[in-house]
Coordinates of C-alpha atoms in Angstrom, one line a residue:
X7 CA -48.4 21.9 23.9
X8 CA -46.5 24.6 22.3
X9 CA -43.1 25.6 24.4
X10 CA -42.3 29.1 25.0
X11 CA -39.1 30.3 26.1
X12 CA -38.7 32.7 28.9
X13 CA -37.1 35.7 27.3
X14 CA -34.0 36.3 29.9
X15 CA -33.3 32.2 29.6
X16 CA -33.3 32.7 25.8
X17 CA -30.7 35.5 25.9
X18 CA -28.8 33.8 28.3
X19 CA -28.7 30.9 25.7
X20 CA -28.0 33.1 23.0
X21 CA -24.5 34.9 25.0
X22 CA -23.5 31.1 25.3
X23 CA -23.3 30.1 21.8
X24 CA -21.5 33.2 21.0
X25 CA -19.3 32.7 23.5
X26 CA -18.5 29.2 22.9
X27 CA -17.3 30.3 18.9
X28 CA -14.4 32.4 20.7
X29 CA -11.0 30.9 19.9
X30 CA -10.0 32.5 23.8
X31 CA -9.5 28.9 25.7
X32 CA -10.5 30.4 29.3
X33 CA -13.7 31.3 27.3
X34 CA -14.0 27.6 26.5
X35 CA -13.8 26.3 29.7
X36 CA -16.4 28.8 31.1
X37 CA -18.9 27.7 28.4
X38 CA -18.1 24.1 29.3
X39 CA -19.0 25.0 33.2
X40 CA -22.2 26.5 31.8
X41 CA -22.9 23.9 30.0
X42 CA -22.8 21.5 32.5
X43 CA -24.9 23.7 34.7
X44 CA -27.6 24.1 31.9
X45 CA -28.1 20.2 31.2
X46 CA -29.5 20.2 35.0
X47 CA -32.7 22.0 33.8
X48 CA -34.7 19.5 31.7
X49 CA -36.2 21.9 29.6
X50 CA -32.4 23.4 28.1
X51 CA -32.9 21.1 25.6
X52 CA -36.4 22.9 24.3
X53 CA -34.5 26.2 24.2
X54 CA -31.8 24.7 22.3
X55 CA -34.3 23.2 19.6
X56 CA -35.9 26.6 19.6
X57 CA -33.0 28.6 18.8
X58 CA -31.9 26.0 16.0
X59 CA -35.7 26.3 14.4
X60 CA -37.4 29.3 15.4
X61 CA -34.5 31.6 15.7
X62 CA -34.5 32.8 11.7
X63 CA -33.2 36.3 12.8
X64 CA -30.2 35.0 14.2
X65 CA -26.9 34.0 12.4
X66 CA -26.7 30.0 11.1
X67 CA -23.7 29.7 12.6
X68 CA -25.0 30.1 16.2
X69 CA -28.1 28.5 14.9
X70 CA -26.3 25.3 13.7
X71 CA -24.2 25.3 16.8
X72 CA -27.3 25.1 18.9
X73 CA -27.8 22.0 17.3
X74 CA -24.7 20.2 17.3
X75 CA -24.8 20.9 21.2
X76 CA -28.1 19.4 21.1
X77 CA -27.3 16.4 19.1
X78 CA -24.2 15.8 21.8
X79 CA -27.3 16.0 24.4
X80 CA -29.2 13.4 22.6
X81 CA -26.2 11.4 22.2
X82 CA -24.9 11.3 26.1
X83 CA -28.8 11.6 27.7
X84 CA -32.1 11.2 25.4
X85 CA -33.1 8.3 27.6
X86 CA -33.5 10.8 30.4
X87 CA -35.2 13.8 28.9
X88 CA -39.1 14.2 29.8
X89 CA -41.4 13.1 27.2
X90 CA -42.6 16.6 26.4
X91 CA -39.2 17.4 25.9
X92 CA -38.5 14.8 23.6
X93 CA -41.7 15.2 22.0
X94 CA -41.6 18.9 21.3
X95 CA -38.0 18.9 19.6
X96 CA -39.6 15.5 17.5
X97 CA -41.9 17.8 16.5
X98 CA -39.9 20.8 15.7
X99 CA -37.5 18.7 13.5
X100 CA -40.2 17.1 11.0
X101 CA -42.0 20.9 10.6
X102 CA -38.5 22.6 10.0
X103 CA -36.6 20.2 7.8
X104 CA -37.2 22.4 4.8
X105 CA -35.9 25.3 6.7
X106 CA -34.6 28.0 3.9
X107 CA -30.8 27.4 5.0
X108 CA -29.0 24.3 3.7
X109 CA -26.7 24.6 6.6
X110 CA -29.8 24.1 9.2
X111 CA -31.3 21.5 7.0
X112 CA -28.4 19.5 7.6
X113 CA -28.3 20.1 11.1
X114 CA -31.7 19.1 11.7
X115 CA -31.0 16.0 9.6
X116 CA -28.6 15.0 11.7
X117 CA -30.2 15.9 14.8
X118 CA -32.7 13.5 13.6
X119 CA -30.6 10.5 12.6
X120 CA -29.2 10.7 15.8
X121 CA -32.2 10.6 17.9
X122 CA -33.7 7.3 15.6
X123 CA -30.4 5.6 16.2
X124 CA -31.1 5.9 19.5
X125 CA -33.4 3.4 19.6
X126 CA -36.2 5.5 18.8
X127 CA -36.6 4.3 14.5
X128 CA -39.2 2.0 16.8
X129 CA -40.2 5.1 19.0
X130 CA -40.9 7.1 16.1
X131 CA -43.2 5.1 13.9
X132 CA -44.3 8.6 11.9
X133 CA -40.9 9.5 11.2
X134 CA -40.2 7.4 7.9
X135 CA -43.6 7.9 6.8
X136 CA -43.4 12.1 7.1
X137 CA -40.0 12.2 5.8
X138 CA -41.0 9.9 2.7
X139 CA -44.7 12.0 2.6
X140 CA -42.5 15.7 2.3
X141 CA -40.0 13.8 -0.6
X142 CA -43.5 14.7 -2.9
X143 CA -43.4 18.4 -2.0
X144 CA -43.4 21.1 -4.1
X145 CA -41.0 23.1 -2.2
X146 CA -37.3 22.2 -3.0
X147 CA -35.8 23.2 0.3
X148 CA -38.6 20.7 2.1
X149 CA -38.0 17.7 -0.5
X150 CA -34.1 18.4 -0.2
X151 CA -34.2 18.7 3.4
X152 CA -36.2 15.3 3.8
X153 CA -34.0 13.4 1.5
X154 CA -30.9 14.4 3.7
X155 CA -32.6 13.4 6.4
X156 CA -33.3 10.3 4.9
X157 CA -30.0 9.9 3.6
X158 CA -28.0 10.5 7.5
X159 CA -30.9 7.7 8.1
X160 CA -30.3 5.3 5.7
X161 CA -26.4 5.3 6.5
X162 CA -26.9 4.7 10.3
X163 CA -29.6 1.8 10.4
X164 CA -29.6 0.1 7.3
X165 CA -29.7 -3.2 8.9
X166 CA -32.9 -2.0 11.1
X167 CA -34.3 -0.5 7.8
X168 CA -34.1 -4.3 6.1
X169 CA -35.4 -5.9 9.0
X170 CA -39.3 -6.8 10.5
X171 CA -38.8 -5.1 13.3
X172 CA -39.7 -1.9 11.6
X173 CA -42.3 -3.7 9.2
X174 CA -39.7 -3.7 6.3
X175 CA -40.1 0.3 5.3
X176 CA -37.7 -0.6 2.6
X177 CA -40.7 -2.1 0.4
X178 CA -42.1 1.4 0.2
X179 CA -38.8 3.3 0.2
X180 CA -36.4 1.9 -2.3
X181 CA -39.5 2.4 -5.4
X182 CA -39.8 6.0 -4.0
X183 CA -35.8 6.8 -4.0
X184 CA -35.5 5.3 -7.5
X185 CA -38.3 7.4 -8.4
X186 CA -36.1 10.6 -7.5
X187 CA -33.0 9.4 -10.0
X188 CA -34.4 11.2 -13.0
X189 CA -35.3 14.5 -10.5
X190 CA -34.7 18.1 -12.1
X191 CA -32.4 18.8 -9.1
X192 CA -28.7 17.3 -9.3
X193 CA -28.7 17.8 -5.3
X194 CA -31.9 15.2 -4.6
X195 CA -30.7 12.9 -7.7
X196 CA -27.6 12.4 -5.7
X197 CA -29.5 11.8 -2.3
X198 CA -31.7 9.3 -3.9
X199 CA -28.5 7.2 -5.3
X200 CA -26.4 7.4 -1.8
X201 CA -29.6 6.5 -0.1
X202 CA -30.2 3.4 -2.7
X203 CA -26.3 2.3 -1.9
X204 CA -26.5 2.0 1.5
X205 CA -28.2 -1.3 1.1
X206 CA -26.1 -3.0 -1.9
X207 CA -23.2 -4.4 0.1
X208 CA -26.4 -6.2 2.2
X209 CA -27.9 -7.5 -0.7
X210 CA -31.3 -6.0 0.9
X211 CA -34.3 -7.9 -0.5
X212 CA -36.0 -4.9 -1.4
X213 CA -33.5 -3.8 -3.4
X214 CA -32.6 -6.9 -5.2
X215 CA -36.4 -7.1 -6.2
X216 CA -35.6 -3.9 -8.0
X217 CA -32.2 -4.2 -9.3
X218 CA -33.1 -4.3 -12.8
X219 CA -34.8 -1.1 -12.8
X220 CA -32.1 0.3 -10.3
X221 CA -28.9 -0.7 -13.1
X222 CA -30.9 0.7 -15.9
X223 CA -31.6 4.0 -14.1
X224 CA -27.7 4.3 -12.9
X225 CA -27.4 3.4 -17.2
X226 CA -29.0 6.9 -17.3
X227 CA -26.9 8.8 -15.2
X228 CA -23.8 7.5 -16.7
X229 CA -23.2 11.1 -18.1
X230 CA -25.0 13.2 -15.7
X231 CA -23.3 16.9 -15.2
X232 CA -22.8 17.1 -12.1
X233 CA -19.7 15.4 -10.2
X234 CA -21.8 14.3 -7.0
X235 CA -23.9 12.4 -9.1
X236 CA -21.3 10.5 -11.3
X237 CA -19.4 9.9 -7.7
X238 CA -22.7 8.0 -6.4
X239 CA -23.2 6.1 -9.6
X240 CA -19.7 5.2 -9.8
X241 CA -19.5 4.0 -6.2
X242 CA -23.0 1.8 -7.5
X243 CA -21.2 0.1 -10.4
X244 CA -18.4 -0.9 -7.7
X245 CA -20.4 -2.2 -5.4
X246 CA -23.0 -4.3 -7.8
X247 CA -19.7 -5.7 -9.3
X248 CA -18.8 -7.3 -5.5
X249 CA -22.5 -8.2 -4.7
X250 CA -24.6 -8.9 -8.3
X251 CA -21.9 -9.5 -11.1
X252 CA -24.2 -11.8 -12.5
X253 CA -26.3 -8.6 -13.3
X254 CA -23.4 -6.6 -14.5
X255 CA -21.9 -9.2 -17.0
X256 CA -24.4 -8.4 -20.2
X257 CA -23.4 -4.6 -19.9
X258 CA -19.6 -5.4 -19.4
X259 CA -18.1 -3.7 -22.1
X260 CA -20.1 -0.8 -21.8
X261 CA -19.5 -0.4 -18.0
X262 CA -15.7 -1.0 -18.3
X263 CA -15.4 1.7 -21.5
X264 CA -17.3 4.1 -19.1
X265 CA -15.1 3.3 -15.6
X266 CA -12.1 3.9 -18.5
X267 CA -13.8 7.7 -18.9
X268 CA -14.5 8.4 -15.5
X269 CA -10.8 7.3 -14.3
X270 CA -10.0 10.7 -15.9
X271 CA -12.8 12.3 -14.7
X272 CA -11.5 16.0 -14.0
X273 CA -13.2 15.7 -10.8
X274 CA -10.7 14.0 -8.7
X275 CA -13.2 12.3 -6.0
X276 CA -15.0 10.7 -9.5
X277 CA -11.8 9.7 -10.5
X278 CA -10.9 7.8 -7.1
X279 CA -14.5 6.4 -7.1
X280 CA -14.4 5.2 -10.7
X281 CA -10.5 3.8 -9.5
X282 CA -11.7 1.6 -6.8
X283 CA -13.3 -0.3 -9.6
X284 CA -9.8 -2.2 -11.4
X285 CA -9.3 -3.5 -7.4
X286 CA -13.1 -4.4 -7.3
X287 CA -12.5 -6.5 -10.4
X288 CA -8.8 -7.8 -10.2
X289 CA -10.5 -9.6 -7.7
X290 CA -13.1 -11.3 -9.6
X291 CA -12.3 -14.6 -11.2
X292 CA -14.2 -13.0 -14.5
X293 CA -11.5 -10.6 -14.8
X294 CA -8.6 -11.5 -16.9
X295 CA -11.4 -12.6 -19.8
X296 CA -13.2 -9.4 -19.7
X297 CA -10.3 -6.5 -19.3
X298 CA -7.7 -8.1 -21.7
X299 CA -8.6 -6.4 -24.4
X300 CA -9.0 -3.3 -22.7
X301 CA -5.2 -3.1 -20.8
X302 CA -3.6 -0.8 -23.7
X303 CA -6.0 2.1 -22.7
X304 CA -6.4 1.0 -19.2
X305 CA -2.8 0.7 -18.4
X306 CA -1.9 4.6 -19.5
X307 CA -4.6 5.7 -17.2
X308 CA -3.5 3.9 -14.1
X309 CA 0.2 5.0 -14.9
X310 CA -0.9 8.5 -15.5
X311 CA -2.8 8.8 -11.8
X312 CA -0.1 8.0 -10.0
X313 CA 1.5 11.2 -10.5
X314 CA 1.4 13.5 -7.5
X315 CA -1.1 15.7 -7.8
X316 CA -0.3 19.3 -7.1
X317 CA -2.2 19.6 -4.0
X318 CA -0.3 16.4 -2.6
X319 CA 3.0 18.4 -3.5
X320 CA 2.1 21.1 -1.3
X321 CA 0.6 19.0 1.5
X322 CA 4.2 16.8 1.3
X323 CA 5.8 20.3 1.3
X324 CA 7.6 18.7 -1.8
X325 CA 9.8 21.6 -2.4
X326 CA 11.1 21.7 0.9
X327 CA 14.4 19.9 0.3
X328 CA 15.8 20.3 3.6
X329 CA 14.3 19.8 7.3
X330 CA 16.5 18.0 9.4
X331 CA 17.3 21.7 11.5
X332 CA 13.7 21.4 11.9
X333 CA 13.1 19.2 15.6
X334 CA 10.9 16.3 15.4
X335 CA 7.6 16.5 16.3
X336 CA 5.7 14.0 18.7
X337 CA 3.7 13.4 15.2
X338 CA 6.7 12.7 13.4
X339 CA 8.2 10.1 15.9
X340 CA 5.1 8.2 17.0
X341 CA 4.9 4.9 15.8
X342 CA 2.9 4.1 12.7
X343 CA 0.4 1.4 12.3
X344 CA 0.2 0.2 8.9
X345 CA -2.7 -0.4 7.1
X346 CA -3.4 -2.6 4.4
X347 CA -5.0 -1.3 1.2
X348 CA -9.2 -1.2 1.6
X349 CA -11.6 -0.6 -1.2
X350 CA -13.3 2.3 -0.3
X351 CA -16.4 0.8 1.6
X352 CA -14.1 0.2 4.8
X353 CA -12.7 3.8 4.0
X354 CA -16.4 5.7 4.6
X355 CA -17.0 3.4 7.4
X356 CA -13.8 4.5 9.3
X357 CA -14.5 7.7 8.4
X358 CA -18.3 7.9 9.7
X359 CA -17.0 6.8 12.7
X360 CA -14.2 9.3 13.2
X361 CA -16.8 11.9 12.7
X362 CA -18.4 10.3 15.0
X363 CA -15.7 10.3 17.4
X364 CA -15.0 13.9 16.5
X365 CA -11.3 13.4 17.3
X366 CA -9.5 15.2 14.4
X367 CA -5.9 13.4 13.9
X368 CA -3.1 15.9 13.3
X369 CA -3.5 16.5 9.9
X370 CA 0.1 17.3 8.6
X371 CA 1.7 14.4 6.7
X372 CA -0.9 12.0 7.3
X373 CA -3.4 13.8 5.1
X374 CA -1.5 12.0 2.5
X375 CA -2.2 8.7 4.2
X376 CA -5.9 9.4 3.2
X377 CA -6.9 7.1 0.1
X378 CA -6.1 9.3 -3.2
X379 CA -6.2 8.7 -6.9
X380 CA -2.4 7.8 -6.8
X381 CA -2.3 5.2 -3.9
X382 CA -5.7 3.8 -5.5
X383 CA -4.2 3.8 -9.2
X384 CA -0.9 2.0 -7.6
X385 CA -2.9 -0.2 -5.5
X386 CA -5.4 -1.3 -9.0
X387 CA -1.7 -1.8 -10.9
X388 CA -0.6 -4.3 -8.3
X389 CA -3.6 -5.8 -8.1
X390 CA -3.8 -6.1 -12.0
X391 CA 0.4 -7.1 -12.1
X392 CA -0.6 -10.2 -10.2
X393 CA -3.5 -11.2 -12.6
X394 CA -1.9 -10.8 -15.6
X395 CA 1.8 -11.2 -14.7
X396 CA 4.0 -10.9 -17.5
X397 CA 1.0 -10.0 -20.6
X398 CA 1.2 -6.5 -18.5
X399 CA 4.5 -5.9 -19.4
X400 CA 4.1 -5.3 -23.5
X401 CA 2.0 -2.2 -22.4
X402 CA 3.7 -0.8 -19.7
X403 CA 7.7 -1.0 -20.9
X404 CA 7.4 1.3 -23.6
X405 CA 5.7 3.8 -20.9
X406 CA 8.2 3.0 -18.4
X407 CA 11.4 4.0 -20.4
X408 CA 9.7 7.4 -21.0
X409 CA 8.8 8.3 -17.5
X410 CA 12.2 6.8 -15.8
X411 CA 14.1 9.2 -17.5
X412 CA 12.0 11.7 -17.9
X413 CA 13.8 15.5 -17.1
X414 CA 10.5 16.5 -14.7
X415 CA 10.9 15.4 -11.6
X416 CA 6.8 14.5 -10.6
X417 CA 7.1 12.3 -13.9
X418 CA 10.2 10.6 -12.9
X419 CA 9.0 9.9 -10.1
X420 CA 5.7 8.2 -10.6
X421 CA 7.8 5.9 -13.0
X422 CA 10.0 4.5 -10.0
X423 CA 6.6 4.1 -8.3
X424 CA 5.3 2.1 -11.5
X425 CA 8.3 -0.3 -11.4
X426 CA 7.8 -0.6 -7.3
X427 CA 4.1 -1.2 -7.9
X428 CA 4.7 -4.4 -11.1
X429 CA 7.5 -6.1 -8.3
X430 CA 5.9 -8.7 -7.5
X431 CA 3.6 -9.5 -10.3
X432 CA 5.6 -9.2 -13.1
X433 CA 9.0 -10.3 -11.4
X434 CA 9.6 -13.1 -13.8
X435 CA 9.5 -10.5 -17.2
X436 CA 11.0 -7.4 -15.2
X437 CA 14.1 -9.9 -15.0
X438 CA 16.1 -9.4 -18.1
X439 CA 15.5 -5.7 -17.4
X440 CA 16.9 -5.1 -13.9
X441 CA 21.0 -5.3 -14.3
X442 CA 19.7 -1.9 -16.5
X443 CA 17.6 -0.7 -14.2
X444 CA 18.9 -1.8 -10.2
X445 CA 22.1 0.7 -10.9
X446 CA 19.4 3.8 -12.5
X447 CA 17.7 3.4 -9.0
X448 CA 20.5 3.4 -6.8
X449 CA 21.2 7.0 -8.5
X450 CA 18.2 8.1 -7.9
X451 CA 19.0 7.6 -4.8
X452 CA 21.0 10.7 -4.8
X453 CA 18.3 13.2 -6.7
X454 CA 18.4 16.3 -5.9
X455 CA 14.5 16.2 -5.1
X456 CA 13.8 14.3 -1.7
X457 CA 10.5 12.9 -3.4
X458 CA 12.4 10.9 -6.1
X459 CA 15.1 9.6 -3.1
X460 CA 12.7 8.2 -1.0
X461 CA 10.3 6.9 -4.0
X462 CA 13.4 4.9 -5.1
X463 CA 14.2 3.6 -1.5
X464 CA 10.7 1.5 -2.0
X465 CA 11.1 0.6 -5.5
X466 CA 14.7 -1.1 -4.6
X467 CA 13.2 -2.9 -1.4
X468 CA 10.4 -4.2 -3.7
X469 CA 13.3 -6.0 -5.9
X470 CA 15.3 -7.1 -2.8
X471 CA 15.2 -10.3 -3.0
X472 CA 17.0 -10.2 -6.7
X473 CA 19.9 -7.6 -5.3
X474 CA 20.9 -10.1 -2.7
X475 CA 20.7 -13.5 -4.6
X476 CA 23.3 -11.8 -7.4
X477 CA 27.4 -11.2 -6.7
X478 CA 27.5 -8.8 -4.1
X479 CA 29.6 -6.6 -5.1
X480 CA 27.5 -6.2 -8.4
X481 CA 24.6 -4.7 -6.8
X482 CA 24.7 -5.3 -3.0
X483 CA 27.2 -3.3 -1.9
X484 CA 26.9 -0.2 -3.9
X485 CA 23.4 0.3 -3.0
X486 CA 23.9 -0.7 0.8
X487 CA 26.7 2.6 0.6
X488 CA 24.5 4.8 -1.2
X489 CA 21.4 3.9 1.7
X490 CA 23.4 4.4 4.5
X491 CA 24.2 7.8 3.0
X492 CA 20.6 8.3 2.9
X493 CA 19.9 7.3 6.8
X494 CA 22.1 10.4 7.1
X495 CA 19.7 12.5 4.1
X496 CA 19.0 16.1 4.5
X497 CA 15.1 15.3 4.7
X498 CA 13.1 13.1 7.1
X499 CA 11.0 11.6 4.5
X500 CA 14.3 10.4 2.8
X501 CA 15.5 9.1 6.3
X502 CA 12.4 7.4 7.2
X503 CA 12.1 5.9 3.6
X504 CA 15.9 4.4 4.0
X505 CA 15.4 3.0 7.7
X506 CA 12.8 1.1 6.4

């Protein structure tokens, strides 16, 4: 059957997406009412579709939107819509995914990863087949549009997609996605690696049976141009070395040489992928025979990301010296849960799931609390401190002297954040140093920029223990004065920093 819509429905339809992009709140709430009205008529759903597929002379916007509010739909009541229903938006999604708009092809993507995880992968035995079927077409918006697809799929049953429930699909799939790596287009190159990672961490049979092929085709797009692509393959190496080391340890050299490059990638989200791989292998038992002789150019680069970048200075509103006028916030009194550090898997999973949740935290400071390149390069030098202790130390004191008393401020900084970050592996050699360097923190407690104040509250509680088992008057008490002082500070940050 092909569904018509009734022309006055469809306009109807049409006033209430525009309406519901107002910012007006009492416009909200009437497009919720209506809303709730429209989900009693079974076949809202088939108008919504419609809009989101047919529609091609109306705005993507209000197109998208339809979708998203049909994605909610399938999310709250797909076990209750008619079959003809179901069937007819099944249908509309597999003969539009190569619409001409990226924005709908994502929306249709997602529209369909939500209805297979639903319970419907089973329900919808053509769906894999089609989506792999259109990969071969000729049309880039079609192939691109399936591979998305594919990709949302991939990321939201992996386990299913391993499994004999669906008759192992994997078998076919992974050969056909590896297929794609050496694709003309940088977009589908990048689908087909993000769809191939999903099923790493699993050690999915298929894939295993394949790894060779899979390492030496990542081999190939070591240098690819495009950032998307180096993220994926990046994220690949990291992974394999968790899962398939064994695979990894021939190449070695040549992989750590290349995660040396792409630590400095000038794309930032490379360089945080390529990052995550120093805590991936600081945690190997292979690493302290395999890095050593790499820690003089590794050590530079891991020092040199953990400058704040100059987006984070804005974000941290590091020129604003002074804000105690300004009244707290509920965000800035509510407690804080702490986190410990994650490698990045845990990261995207948290993060699917908030999209998921589509709850956006406040965003002000805790947009720093995101993973970056500087948490991850001090997280991979603490890691690293502990493995090699003291043999860190010959390449990272001539460094630190520079940056401690370095005249910029952002440098100085990231050098009190080295010497928080070596603590506690390299307490034994950091020794001899600290009747230098305890008093040089406690005035930097005082620096004019709140940054380098509450930087150096850290550093000194990461050396605690040594203050308090010397004379106290040496370096006790002047540094308890000089915190208290800071309880009082000008800036929150500061405050916070010393309370804690």
């Amino acid at each position: 059957m092909d569904w018509q819509p009734d022309a006055q429905g469809l306009q109807q339809v049409l006033q209430l997406l525009k309406d519901s992009q107002s910012p007006n709140t009492a416009t909200q709430r009437i497009v919720q009412d209506k809303l709730k009205q429209l989900n009693q008529f079974p076949d809202f759903n088939n108008y919504l579709i419609f809009v989101l597929t047919r529609l091609k002379s109306e705005d993507e916007p209000t197109r998208s939107l339809s979708g998203l509010i049909l994605k909610n739909n399938v999310k709250a009541h797909y076990q209750s819509f008619p079959q003809p229903v179901a069937e007819f938006i099944k249908q509309e999604c597999l003969n539009n995914i190569g619409d001409a708009s990226s924005l709908i092809r994502a929306t249709i993507g997602i529209l369909i990863t939500t209805i297979a995880s639903k319970g419907e992968l089973q329900m919808w035995p053509e769906l894999l087949p089609q989506l792999c079927n259109l990969l071969n077409s000729e049309d880039y918006n079609t192939c691109e549009g399936a591979f998305g697809a594919l990709q949302k799929i991939c990321e939201d049953s992996s386990e299913l997609l391993d499994s004999d429930a669906l008759n192992r699909p994997l078998n076919i799939m992974i050969p056909k996605f590896l297929q794609f790596f050496k694709h003309c287009s940088p977009k589908i190159r990048s689908h087909a690696i993000a769809c191939v990672n999903q099923f790493i961490m699993d050690r999915a049979q298929a894939l295993m049976d394949n790894i060779d092929t899979f390492i030496e085709h990542l081999f190939a797009l070591a240098v690819d141009e495009d950032p998307e692509v180096r993220k994926n393959v990046c994220r690949a190496l990291v992974m394999l070395l968790e899962v398939r080391i064994d695979r990894l340890i021939p190449h070695m050299h040549s992989i750590i040489q290349y995660m040396l490059q792409r630590t400095q990638d000038s794309d930032e989200n490379v360089a945080l992928e390529a990052c995550e791989f120093w805590l991936t292998l600081a945690e190997q038992p292979i690493c302290k025979e395999v890095l050593s002789s790499h820690l003089m150019q590794l050590i530079p680069i891991l020092v040199n990301g953990m400058k704040y970048s100059e987006i984070d200075i804005i974000l941290l509103k590091g020129d604003v010296e002074e804000d105690e006028a300004i009244p707290d916030s509920e965000q800035d009194i509510k407690p804080r849960f702490h986190k410990s550090r994650t490698v990045t898997l845990q990261h995207e999973e948290e993060r699917l799931q908030d999209d998921e949740d589509g709850e956006d935290e406040d965003d002000d400071d805790d947009t720093l609390s995101d993973w970056n390149l500087r948490k991850c390069s001090a997280a991979a030098l603490d890691v690293l401190a502990n493995v090699f202790r003291d043999e860190l130390l010959p390449h990272l004191l001539p460094l630190l002297k520079g940056l401690l008393f370095h005249p910029e401020w952002v440098i100085k900084e990231s050098g009190i954040l080295v010497l928080g970050a070596i603590a506690e592996g390299c307490m034994q050699g950091m020794v001899p140093y600290l009747p230098e360097l305890i008093p040089h923190l406690i005035q930097c407690l005082s620096d004019k920029k709140a940054l380098v104040r509450s930087i150096a509250c850290w550093t000194l509680s990461r050396y605690a223990h040594w203050v308090v088992s010397q004379p106290p008057d040496m370096y006790l008490k002047p540094l308890m004065t000089e915190l208290l002082k800071r309880i009082l500070d000008s800036n929150k940050r500061v405050q916070e920093a010393a309370c804690r």
